[in-house]
CSV table of C-alpha atoms (C1' of nucleotides) in Angstrom, one decimal:
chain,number,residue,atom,x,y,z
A,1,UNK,CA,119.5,77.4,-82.7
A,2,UNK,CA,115.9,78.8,-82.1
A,3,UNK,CA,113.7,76.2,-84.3
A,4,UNK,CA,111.2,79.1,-84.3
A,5,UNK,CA,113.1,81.0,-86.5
A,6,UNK,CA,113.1,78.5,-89.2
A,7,UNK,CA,109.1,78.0,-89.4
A,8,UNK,CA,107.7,79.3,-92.8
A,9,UNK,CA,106.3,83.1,-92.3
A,10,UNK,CA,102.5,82.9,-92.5
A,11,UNK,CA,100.8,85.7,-94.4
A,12,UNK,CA,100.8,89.1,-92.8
A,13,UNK,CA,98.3,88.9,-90.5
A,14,UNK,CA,97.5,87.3,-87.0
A,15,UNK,CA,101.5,85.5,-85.2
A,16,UNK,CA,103.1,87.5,-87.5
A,17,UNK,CA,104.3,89.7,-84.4
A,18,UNK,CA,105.2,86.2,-83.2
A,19,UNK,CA,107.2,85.8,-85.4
A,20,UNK,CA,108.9,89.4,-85.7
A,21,UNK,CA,110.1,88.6,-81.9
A,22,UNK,CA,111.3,85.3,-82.6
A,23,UNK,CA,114.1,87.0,-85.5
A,24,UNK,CA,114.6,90.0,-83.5
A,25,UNK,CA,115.9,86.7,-81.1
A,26,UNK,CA,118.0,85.3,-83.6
A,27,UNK,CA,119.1,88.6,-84.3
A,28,UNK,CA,120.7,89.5,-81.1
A,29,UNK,CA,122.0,85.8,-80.5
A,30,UNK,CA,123.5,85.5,-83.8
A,31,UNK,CA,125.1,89.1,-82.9
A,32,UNK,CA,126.1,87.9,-79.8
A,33,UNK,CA,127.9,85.1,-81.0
A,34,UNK,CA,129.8,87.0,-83.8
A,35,UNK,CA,131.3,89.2,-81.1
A,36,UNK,CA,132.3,86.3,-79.3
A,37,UNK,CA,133.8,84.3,-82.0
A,38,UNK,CA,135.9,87.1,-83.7
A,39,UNK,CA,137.8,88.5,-81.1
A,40,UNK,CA,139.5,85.0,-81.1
A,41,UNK,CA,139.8,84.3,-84.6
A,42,UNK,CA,141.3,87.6,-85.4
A,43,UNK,CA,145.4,88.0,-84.8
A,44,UNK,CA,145.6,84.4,-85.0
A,45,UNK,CA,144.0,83.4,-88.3
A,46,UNK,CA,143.1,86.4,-90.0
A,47,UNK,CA,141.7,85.0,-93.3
A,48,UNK,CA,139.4,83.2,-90.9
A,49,UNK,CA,138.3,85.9,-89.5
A,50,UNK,CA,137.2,87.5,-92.4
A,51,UNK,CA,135.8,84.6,-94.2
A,52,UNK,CA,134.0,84.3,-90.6
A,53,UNK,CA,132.7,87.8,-90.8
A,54,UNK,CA,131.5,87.7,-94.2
A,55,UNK,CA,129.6,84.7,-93.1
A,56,UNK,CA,127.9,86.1,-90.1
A,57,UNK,CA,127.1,89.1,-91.7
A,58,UNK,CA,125.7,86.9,-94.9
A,59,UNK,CA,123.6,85.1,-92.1
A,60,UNK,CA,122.3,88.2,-90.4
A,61,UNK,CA,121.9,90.3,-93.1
A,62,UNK,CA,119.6,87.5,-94.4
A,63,UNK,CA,117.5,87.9,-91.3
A,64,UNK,CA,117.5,91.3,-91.2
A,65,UNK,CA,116.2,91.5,-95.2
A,66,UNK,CA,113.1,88.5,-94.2
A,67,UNK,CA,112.3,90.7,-90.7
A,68,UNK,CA,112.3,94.0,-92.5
A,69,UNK,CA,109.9,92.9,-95.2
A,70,UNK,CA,107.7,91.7,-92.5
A,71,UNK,CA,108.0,94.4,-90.5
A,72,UNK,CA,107.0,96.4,-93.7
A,73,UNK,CA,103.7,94.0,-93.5
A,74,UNK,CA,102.8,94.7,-90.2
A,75,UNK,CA,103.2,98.0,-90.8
A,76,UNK,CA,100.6,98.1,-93.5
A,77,UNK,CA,98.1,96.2,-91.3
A,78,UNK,CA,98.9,98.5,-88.4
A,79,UNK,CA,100.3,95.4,-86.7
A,80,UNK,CA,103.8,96.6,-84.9
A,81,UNK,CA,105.3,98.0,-81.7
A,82,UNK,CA,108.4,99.7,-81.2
A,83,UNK,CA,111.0,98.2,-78.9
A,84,UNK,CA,113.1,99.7,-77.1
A,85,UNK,CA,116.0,99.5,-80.0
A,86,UNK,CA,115.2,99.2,-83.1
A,87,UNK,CA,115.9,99.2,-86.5
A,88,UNK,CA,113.7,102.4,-88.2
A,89,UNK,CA,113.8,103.5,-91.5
A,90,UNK,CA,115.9,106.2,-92.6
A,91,UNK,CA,113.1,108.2,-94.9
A,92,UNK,CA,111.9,109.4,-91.5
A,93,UNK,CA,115.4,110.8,-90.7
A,94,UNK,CA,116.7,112.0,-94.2
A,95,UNK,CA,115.1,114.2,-96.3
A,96,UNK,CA,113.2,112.8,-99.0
A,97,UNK,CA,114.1,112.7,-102.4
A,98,UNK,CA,112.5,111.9,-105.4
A,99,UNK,CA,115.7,111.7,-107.5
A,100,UNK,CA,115.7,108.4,-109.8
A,101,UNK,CA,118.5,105.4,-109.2
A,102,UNK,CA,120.8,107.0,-111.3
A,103,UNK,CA,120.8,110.1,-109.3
A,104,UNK,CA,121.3,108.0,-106.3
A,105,UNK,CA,124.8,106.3,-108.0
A,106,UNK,CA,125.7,109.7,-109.3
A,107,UNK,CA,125.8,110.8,-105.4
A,108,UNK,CA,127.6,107.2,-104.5
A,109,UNK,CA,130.3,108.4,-107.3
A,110,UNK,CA,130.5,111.3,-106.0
A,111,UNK,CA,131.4,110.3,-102.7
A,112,UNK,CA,133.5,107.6,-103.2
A,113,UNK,CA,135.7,110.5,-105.1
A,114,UNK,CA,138.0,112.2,-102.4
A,115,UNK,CA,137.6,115.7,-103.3
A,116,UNK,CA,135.8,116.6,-106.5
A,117,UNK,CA,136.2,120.4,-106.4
A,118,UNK,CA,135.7,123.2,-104.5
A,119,UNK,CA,132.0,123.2,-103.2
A,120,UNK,CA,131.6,119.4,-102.8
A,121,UNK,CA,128.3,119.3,-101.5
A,122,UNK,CA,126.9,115.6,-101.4
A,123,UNK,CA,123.4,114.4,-100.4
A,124,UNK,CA,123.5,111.5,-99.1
A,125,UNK,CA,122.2,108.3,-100.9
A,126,UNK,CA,119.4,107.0,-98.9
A,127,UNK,CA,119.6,103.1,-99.7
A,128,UNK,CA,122.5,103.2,-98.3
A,129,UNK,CA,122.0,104.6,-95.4
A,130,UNK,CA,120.9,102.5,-92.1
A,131,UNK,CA,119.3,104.1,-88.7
A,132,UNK,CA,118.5,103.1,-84.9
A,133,UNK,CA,117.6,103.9,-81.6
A,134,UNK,CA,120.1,103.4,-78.7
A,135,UNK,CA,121.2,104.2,-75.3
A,136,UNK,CA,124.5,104.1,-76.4
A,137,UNK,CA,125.8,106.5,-79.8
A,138,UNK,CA,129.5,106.1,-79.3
A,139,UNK,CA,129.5,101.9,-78.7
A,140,UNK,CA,129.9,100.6,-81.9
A,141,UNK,CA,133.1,99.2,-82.5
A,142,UNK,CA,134.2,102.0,-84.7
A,143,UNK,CA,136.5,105.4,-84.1
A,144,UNK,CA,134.8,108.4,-85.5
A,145,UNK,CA,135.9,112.2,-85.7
A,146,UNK,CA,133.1,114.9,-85.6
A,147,UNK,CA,132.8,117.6,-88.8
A,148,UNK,CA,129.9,119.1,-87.9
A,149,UNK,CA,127.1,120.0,-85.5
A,150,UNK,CA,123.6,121.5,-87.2
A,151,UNK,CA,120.5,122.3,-85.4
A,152,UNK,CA,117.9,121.1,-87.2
A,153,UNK,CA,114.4,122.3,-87.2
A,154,UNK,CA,111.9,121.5,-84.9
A,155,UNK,CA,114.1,120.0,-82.8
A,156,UNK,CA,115.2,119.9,-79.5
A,157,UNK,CA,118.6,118.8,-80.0
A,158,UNK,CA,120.9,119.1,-82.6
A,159,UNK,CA,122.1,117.1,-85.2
A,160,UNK,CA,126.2,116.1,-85.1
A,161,UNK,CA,128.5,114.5,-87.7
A,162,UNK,CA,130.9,111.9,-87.7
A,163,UNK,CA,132.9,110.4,-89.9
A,164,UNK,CA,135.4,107.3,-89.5
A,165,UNK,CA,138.6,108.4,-88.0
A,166,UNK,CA,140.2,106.5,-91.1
A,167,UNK,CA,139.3,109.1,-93.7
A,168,UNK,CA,142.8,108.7,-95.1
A,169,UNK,CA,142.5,105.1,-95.9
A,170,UNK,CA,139.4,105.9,-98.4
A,171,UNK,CA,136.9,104.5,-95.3
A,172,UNK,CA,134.0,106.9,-96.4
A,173,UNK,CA,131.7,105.7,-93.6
A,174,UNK,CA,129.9,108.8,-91.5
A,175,UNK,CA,127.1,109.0,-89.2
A,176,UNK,CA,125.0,111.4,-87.4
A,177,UNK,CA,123.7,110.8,-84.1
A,178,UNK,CA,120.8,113.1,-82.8
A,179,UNK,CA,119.5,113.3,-79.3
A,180,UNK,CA,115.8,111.8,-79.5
A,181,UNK,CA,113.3,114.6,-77.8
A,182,UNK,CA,111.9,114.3,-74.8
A,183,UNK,CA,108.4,114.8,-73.1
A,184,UNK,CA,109.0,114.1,-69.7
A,185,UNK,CA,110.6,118.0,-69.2
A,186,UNK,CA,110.4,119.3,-65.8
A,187,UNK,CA,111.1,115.6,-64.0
A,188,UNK,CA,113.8,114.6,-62.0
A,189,UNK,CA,117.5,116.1,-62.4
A,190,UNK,CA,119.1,116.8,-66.0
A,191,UNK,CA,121.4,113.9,-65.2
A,192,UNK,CA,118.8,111.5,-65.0
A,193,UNK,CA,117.4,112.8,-68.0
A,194,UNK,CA,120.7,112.1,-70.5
A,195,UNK,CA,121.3,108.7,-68.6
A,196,UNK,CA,117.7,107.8,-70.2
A,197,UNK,CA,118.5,109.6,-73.4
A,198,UNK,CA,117.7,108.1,-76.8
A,199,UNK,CA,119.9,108.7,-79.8
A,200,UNK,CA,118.7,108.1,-83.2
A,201,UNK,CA,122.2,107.2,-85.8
A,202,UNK,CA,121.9,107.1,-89.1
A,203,UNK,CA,124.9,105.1,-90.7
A,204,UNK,CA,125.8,106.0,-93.9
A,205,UNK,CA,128.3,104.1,-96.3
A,206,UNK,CA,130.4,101.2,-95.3
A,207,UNK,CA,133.7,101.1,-93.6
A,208,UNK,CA,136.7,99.8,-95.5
A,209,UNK,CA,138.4,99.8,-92.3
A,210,UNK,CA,137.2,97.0,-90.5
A,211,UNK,CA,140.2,95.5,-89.0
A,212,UNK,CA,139.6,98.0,-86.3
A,213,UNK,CA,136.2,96.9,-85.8
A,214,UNK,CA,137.3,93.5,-85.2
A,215,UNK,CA,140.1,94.6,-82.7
A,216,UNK,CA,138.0,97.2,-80.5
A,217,UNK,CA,135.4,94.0,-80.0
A,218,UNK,CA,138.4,92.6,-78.9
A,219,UNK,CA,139.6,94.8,-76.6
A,220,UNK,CA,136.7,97.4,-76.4
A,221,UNK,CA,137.7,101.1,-75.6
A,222,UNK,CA,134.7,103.0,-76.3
A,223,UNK,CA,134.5,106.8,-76.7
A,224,UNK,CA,132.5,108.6,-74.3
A,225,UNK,CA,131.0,111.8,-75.6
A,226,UNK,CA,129.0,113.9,-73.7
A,227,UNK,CA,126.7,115.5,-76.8
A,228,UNK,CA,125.9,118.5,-74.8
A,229,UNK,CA,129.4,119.9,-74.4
A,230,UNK,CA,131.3,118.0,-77.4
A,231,UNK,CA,133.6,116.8,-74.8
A,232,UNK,CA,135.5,113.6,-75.9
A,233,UNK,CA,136.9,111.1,-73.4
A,234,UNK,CA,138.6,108.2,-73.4
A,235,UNK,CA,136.1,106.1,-71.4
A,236,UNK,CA,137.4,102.8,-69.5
A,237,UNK,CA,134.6,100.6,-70.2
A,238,UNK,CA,134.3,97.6,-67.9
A,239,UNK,CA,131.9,94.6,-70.1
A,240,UNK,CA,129.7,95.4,-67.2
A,241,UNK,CA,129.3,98.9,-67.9
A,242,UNK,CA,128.3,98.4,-71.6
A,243,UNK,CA,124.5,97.9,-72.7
A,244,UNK,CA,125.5,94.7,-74.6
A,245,UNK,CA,122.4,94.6,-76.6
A,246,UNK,CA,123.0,97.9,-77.6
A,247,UNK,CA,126.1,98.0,-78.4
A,248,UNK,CA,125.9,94.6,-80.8
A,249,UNK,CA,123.2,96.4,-82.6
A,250,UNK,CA,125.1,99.7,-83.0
A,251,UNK,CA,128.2,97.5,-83.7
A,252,UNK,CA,126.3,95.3,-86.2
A,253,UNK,CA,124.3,98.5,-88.3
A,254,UNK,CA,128.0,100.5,-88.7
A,255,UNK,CA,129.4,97.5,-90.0
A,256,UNK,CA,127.5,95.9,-92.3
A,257,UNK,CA,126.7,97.2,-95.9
A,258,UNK,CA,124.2,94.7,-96.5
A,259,UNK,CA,124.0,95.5,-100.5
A,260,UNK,CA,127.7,95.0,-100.8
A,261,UNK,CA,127.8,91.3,-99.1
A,262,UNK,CA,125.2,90.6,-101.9
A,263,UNK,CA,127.5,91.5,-104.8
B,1,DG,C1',153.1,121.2,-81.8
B,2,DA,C1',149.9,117.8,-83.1
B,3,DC,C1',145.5,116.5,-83.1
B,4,DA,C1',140.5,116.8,-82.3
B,5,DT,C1',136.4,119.7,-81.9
B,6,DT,C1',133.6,123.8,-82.6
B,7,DT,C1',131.1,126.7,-85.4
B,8,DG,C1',130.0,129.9,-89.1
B,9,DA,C1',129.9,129.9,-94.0
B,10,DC,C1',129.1,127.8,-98.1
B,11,DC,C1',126.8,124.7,-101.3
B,12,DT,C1',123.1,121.9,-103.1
B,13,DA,C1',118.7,119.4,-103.2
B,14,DA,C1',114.0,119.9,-102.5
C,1,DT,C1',113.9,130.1,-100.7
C,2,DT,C1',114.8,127.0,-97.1
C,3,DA,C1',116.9,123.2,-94.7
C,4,DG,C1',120.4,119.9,-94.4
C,5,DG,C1',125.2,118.3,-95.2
C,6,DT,C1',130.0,119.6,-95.5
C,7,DC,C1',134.1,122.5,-95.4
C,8,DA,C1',137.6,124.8,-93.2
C,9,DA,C1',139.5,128.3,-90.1
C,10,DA,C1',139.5,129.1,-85.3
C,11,DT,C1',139.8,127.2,-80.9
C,12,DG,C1',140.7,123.8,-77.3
C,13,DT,C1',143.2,120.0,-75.3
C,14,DC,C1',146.9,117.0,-74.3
DNA sequence: GACATTTGACCTAA
DNA sequence: TTAGGTCAAATGTC
């Protein structure tokens, strides 16, 4: 293990960008080594597996709580870049709301109910919520079915829906994924342009489905959808094919509720 | 025919 | 009043 990574944090300041590398590190390798370690737990001993999930997402979650509150100092001495994928901050993506905490479980209740009435309009529930950049949308372990498609305003792309394809099993996990605009209009061919696109997903709720997350690591199958027609395609994903990076972080932000491993 | 996606309408929070 | 999220009928695909 990276001895960096267990060095005391310093005050917000000077190496504290130092320091923001070294867990984004740990991040990915601890990432990396859940997706290699479950696969072969799961089938054979699946209360292992689980106990093994909880764990690494105990251990990672833990990071991810220490790197966000540093990234939240770095941010207030204007000390941060932006890498290439990254974890943001919903407030940017969802609408802000001023609503109190128990406005906030009011919503949770309301969507953890699996039809209230006719009209069921739910905002979602912001600290709940968890957003990224990627290459890759669609790689992230889970299946998802698309409800909707909005254009939002301002923006060049729109705005699409998912939720997990196991709707009937209570999994209340959705997601959007919106094409991040572009400045470099007018270069090269169109094609070029969506092989470099960026997608911002916003994960919202947690999946009580997760034995398919464990098996599609497995034996990854990835859905291929082209965002500008809706097509969906079964896409026969060689490892080498896959932006691995991408895909653990996609895999690891649609998987994790980090609130509830706390409980 | 079954299932998934599209898309306009509807509802609600801001 | 507006913008964003969801529903559900229509449509497409296999």
């Amino acid at each position: 293990m990276d001895r960096k990574s267990s060095l005391t944090l310093p005050p917000c300041g000077h190496g504290s960008e130092m320091i923001m590398e070294t867990m984004r590190r740990q991040q990915e390798l601890l990432m990396q080594l859940r997706a290699l370690v479950l696969p072969l737990l799961h089938g054979v001993h699946d209360t292992s597996a689980d106990i093994a999930v909880q764990l690494f997402d105990d251990v990672i979650g833990c990071n991810v709580s220490v790197a966000s509150k540093l990234e939240g100092c770095l941010m207030s001495t204007g000390e941060n870049d932006t890498p290439v994928v990254e974890l943001v901050d919903d407030k940017s993506l969802v609408r802000k709301r001023n609503s109190t905490d128990a406005a906030g479980d009011r919503t949770t209740e309301e969507q953890a109910k699996p039809n209230n009435s006719a009209g069921q309009k739910r905002r979602r529930n912001d600290k709940r919520s968890r957003s990224l950049v990627t290459h890759v949308p669609h790689y992230d372990g889970h299946q998802w079915r698309k409800y909707g498609q909005k254009n939002i305003n301002g923006r060049q792309h729109p705005r699409n829906y998912y939720r997990c394809a196991y709707r009937e099993r209570n999994c209340l996990a959705t997601k959007t994924i919106e094409q991040q605009e572009q400045n470099n209009a007018g270069t090269s061919s169109a094609m070029a342009g969506e092989e470099n696109a960026e997608y911002t997903v916003v994960y919202y709720g947690d999946h009580t489905c997760k034995d398919h997350n464990i098996s599609m690591v497995q034996a990854p199958q990835p859905v291929n959808m082209d965002l500008q027609n809706g097509e969906m395609a079964q896409a026969t994903a060689n490892e080498a094919d896959l932006d691995l990076p991408a895909l653990l972080e996609v895999f690891d932000n649609s998987l994790i509720d980090w609130d509830d491993w706390k409980m």
